[in-house]
Tab-separated table of C-alpha atoms and ligand atoms in Angstrom:
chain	number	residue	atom	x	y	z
A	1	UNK	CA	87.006	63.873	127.337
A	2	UNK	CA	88.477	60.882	125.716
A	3	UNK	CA	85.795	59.019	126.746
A	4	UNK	CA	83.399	61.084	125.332
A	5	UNK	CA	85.306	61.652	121.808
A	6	UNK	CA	88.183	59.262	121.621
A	7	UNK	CA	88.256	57.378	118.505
A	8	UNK	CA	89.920	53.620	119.410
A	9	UNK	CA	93.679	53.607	118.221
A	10	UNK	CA	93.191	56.734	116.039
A	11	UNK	CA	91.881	59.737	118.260
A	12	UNK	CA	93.438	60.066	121.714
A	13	UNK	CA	92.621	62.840	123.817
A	14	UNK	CA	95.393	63.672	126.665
A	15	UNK	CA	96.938	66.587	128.692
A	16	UNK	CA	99.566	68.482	126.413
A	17	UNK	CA	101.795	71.104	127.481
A	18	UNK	CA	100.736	73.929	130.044
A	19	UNK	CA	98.051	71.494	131.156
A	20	UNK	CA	95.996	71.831	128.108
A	21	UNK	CA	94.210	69.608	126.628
A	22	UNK	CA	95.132	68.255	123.173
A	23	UNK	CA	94.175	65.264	120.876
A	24	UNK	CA	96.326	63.442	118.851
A	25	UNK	CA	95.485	61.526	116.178
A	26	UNK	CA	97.005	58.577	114.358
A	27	UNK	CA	96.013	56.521	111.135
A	28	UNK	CA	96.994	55.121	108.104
A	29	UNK	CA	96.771	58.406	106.117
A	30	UNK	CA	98.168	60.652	108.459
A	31	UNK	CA	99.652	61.468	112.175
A	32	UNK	CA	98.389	64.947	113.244
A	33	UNK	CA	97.601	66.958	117.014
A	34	UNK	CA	95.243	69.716	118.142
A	35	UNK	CA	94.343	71.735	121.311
A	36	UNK	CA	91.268	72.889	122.366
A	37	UNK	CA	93.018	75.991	123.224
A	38	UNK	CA	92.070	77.954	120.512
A	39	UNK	CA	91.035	74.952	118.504
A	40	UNK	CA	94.269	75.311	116.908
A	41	UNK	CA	96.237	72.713	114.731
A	42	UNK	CA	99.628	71.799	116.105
A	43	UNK	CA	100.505	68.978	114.089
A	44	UNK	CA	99.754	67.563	110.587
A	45	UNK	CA	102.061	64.820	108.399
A	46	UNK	CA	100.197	62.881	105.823
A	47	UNK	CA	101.570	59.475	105.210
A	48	UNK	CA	104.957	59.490	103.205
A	49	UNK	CA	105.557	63.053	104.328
A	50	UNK	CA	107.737	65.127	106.363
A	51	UNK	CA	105.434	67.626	109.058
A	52	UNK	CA	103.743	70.223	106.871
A	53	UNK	CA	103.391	72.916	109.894
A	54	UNK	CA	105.868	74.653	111.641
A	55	UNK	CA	105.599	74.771	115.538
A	56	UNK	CA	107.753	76.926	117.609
A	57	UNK	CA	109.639	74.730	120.687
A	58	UNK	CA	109.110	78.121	122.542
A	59	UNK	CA	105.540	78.825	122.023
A	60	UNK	CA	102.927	79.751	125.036
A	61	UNK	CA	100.477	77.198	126.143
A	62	UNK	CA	98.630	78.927	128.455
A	63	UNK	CA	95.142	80.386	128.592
A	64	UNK	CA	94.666	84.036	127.327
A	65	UNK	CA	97.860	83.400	125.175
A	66	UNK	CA	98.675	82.363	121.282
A	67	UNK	CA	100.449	78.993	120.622
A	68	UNK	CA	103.286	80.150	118.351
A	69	UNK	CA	102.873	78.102	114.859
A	70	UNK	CA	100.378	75.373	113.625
A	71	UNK	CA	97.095	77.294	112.621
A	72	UNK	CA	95.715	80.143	115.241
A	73	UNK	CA	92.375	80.710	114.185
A	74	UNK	CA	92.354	84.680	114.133
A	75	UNK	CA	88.687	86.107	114.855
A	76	UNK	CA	86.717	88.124	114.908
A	77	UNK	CA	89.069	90.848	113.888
A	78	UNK	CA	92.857	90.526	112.507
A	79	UNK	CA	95.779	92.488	113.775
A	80	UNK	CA	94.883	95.549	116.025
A	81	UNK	CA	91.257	96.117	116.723
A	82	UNK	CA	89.862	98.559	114.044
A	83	UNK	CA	86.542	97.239	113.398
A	84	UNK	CA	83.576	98.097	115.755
A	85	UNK	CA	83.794	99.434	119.216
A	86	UNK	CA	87.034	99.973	120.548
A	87	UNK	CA	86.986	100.011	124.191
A	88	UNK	CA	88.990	97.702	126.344
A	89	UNK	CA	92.339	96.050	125.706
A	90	UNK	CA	91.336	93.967	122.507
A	91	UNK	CA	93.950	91.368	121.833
A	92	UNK	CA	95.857	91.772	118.633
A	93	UNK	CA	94.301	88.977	116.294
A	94	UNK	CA	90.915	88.634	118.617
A	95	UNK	CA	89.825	86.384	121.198
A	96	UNK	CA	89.342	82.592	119.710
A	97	UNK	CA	93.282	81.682	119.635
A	98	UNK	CA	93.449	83.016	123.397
A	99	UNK	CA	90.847	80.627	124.307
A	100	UNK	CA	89.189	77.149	125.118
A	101	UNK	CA	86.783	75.514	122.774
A	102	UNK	CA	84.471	72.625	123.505
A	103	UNK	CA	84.527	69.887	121.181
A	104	UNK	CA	81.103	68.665	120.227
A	105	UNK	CA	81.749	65.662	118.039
A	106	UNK	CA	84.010	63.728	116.317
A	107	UNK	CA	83.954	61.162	113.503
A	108	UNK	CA	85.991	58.696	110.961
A	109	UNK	CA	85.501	59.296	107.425
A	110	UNK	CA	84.962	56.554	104.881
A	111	UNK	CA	88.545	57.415	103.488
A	112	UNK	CA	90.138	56.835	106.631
A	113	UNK	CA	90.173	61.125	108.088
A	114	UNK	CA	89.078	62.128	111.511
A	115	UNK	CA	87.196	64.728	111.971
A	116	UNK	CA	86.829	66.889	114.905
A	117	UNK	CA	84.176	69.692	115.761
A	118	UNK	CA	84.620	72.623	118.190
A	119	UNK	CA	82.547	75.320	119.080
A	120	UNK	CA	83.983	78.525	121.005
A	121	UNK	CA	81.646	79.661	124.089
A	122	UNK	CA	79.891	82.830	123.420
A	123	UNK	CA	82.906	85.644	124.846
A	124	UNK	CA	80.425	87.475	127.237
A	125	UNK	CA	80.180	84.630	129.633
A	126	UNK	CA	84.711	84.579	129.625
A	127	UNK	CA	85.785	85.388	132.845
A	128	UNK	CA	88.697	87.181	131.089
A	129	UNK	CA	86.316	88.988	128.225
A	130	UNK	CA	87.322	92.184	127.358
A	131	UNK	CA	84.556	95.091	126.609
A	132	UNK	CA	83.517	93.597	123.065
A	133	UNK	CA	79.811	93.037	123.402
A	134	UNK	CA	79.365	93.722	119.743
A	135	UNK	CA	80.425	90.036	119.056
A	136	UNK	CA	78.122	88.249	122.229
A	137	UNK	CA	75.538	87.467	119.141
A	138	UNK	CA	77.973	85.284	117.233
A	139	UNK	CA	78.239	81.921	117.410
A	140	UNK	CA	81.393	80.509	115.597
A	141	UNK	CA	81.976	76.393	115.081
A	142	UNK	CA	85.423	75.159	113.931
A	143	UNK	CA	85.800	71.644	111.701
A	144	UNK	CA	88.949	69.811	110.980
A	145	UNK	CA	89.347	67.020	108.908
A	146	UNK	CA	92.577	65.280	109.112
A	147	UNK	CA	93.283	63.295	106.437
A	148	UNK	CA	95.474	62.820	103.209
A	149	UNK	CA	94.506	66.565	102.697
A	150	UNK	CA	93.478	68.518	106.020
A	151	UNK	CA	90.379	70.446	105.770
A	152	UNK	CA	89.120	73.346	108.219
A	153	UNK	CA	86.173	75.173	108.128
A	154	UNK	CA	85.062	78.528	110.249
A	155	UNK	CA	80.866	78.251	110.472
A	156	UNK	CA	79.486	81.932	112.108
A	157	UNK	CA	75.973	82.053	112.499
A	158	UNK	CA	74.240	85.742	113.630
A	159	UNK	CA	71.757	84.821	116.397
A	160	UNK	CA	71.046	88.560	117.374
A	161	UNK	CA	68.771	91.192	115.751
A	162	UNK	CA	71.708	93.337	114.311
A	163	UNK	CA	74.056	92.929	111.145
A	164	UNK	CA	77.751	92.038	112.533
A	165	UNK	CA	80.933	92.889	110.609
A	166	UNK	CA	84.220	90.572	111.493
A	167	UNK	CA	87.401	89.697	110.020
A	168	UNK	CA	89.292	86.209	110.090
A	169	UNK	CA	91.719	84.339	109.339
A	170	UNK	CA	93.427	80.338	109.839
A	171	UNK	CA	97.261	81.993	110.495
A	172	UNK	CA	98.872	78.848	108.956
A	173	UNK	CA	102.296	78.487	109.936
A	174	UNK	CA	103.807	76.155	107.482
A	175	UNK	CA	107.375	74.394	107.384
A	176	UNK	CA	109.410	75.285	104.925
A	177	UNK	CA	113.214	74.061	104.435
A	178	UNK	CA	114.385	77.306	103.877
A	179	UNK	CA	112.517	80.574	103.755
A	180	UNK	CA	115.433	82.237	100.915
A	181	UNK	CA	114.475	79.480	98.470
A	182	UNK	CA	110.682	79.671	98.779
A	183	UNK	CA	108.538	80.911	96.451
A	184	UNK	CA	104.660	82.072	97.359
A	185	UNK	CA	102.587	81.542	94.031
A	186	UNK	CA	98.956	82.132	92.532
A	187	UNK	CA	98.828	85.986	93.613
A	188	UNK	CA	100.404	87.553	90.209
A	189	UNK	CA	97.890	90.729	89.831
A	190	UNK	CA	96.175	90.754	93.028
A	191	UNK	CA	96.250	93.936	94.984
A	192	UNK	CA	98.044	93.951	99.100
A	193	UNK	CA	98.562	95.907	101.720
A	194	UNK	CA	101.797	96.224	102.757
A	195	UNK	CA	102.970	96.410	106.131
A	196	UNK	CA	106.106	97.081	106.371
A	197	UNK	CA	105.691	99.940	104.085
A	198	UNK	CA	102.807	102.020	106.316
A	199	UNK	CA	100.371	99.503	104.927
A	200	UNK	CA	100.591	101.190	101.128
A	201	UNK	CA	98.575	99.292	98.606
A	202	UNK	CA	100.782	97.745	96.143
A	203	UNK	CA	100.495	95.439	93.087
A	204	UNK	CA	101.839	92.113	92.989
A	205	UNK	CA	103.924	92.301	89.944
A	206	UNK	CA	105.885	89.268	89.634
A	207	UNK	CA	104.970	85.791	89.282
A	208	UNK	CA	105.758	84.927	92.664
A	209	UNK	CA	106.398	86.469	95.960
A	210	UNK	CA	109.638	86.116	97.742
A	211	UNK	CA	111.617	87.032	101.312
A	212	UNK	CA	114.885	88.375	101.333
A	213	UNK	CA	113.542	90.481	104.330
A	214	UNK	CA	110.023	90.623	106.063
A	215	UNK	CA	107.320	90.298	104.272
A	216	UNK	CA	103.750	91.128	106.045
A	217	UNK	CA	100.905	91.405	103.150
A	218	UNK	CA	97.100	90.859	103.017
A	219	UNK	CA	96.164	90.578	99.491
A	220	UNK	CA	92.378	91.286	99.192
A	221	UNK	CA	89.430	90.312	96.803
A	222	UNK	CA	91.370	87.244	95.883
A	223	UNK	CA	90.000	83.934	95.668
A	224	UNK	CA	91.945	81.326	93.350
A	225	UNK	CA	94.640	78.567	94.886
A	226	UNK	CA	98.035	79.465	96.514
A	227	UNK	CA	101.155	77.707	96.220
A	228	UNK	CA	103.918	77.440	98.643
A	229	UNK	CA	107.132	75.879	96.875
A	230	UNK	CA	109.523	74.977	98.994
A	231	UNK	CA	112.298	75.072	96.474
A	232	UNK	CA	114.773	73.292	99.278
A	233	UNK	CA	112.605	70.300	100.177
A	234	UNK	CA	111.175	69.911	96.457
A	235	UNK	CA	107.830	70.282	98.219
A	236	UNK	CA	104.889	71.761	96.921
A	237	UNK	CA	101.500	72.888	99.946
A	238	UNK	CA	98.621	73.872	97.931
A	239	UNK	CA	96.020	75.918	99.992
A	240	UNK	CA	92.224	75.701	98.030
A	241	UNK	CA	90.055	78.144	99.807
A	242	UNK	CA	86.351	78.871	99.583
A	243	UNK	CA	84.221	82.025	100.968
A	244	UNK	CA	87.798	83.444	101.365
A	245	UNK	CA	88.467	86.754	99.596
A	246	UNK	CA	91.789	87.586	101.101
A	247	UNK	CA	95.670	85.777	101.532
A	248	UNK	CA	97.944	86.961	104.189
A	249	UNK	CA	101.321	86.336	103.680
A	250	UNK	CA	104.041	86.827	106.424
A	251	UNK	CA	107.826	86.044	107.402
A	252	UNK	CA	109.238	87.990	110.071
A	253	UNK	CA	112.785	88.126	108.307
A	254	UNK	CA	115.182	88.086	111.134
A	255	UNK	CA	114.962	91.441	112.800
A	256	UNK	CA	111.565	90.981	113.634
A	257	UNK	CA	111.740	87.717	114.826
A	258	UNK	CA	114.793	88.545	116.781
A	259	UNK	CA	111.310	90.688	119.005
A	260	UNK	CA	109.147	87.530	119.318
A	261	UNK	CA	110.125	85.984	122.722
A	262	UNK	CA	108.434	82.945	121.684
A	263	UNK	CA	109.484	82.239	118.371
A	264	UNK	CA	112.952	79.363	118.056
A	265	UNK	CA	115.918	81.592	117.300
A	266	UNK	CA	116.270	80.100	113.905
A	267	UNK	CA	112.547	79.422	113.123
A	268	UNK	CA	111.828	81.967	110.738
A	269	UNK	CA	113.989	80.810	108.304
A	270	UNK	CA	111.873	78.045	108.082
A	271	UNK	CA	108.034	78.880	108.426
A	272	UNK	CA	105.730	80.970	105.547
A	273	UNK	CA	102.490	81.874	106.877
A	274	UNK	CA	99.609	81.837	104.129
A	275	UNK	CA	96.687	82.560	105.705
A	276	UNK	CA	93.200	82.101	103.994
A	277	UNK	CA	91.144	84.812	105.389
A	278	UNK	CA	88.769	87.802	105.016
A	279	UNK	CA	90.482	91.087	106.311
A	280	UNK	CA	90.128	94.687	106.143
A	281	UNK	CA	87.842	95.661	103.019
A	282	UNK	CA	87.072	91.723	102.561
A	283	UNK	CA	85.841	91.653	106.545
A	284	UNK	CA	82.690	89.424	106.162
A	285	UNK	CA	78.680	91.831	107.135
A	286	UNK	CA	76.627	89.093	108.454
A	287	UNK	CA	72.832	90.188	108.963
A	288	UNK	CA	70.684	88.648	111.612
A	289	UNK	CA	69.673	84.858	111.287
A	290	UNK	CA	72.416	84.093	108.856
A	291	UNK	CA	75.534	81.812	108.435
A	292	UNK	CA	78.970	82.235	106.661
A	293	UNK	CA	81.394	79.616	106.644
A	294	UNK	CA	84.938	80.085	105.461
A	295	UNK	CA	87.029	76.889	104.818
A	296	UNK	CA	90.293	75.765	103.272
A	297	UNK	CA	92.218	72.380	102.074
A	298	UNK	CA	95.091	71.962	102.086
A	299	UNK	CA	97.441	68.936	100.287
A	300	UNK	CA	101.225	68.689	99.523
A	301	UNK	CA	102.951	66.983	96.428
A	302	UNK	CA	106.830	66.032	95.672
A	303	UNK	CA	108.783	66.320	92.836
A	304	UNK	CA	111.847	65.793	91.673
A	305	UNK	CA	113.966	68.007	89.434
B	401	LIG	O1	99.386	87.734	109.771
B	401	LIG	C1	100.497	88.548	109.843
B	401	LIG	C2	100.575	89.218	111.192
B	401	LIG	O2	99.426	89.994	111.413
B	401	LIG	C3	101.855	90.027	111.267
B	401	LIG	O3	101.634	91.407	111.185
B	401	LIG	C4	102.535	89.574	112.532
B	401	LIG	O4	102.409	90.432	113.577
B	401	LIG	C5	101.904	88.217	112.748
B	401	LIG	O5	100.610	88.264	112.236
B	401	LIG	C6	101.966	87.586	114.108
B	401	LIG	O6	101.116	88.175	115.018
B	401	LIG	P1	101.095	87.667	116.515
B	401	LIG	O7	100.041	88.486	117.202
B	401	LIG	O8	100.733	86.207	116.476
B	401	LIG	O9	102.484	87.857	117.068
């Protein structure tokens, strides 16, 4: 592997925990770390900052299981399985964070970011697949950029006969100093689902959202920037998105957390997850022959009060 895709002094590639493998990167604009285990993020600091994702010191690393924190890539479908067929024991979130991916090239950029490819094998020849042979014709490619700003893109391309419905989603887990002083903005108007109240569709009223207790919302047929201020550090994560028509926001709030085995005691006091996506009604159709790609960007300011 590093042989293949090792970048001298600033892509390594190396056995992480659980025996997986992971690649770690290291350059003048920022230190950062990835598995191919889901082709999920673990690790991104841009020069001058402090570690903009949150990564749980009890998370899984194992194959068919999550990695708690950094970015799961959720697809093909989001929560529970309610799109398509049924059958089998569909992971909640779908199959591509439970999995390995094969890189298929990386690259330096002229500014200085490294960026890595992955593709995900097509499900039906898993070992592990559950009954979901409405997906086999998808073929789903995963680019990162890591840089001042990180950049990740979802590419699905329809190589069957048949129009193919799937929803997605990068589950960004990002650090926050204190989840009662942070502030979600840029969703003022947009209508959610919520959750924790039997998924009722709701309004977002105020400027900004908030968590004094758990907070579990996809806001749909929404497109502009989100904000994360994290009042406590005086840090601002801006999240650009494009082909994305939905947010998810989620914090546990204690009680809930309290139920994930995997999650530090502590850690949801300090993670937001604001997830660029398209869920329920914004689930992407994607007829035969054709590509979609959803990608975000994210970059983080200071400032002083
Ligand atoms: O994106 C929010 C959410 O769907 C929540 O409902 C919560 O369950 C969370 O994801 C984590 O899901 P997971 O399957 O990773 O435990």
């Amino acid at each position: 592997m590093h042989n293949d895709f090792g970048i001298k002094d600033k892509l390594v590639f190396a056995t992480g925990h659980g025996g997986l493998t992971m690649g770690t990167i290291n350059t003048d604009v920022c230190t950062a770390s990835f598995y191919l285990h889901g082709a999920h993020v673990t690790n991104w600091q841009p020069a001058g900052h402090e570690p903009v994702l949150y990564l749980s010191t009890r998370s899984n690393y194992a194959p068919g299981k999550a990695i708690r924190g950094g970015i799961p890539i959720i697809w093909p479908w989001f929560g529970a399985k309610t799109i398509g067929d049924p059958k089998g024991s569909p992971p909640a979130h779908g199959f591509a964070r439970n999995r390995p991916w094969d890189i298929i090239a990386t690259s330096i950029s002229d500014g200085g970011a490294v960026r890595v490819t992955l593709t995900l094998p097509p499900q039906h020849e898993s070992s592990d697949k559950p009954c979901l042979d409405e997906f086999n014709d998808l073929r789903a490619v995963c680019e990162m950029e890591f840089g001042e700003t990180l950049r990740m893109a979802l590419q699905v391309t329809n190589t069957g006969a048949e129009a193919i419905t799937y929803e997605q989603a990068f589950h960004s887990y990002f650090a926050v100093s204190d989840i009662s002083k942070t502030q979600v903005q840029g969703l003022k108007g947009i209508d959610y689902l919520d959750k924790v109240d039997s998924f009722k569709q709701k309004t977002q009223k105020d400027d900004v959202v908030t968590f004094n207790s758990e907070v579990d919302r996809p806001y749909l047929d929404c497109s502009g920037a989100v904000t994360i201020d994290d009042k406590a550090s005086q840090r601002k994560i801006i999240i650009n998105r494009d082909h994305s028509n939905s947010v998810i926001v989620w914090n546990p709030g204690l009680e809930t957390a309290a139920k994930l085995s995997d999650l530090d005691a502590d850690g949801w006091q300090h993670f937001v997850c604001v997830e660029a996506g398209n869920v329920a009604k914004n689930a992407v159709t994607l007829p035969p022959g054709n590509t979609h790609t959803m990608s975000m960007a994210v970059s983080v300011i200071k400032y002083a009060i």
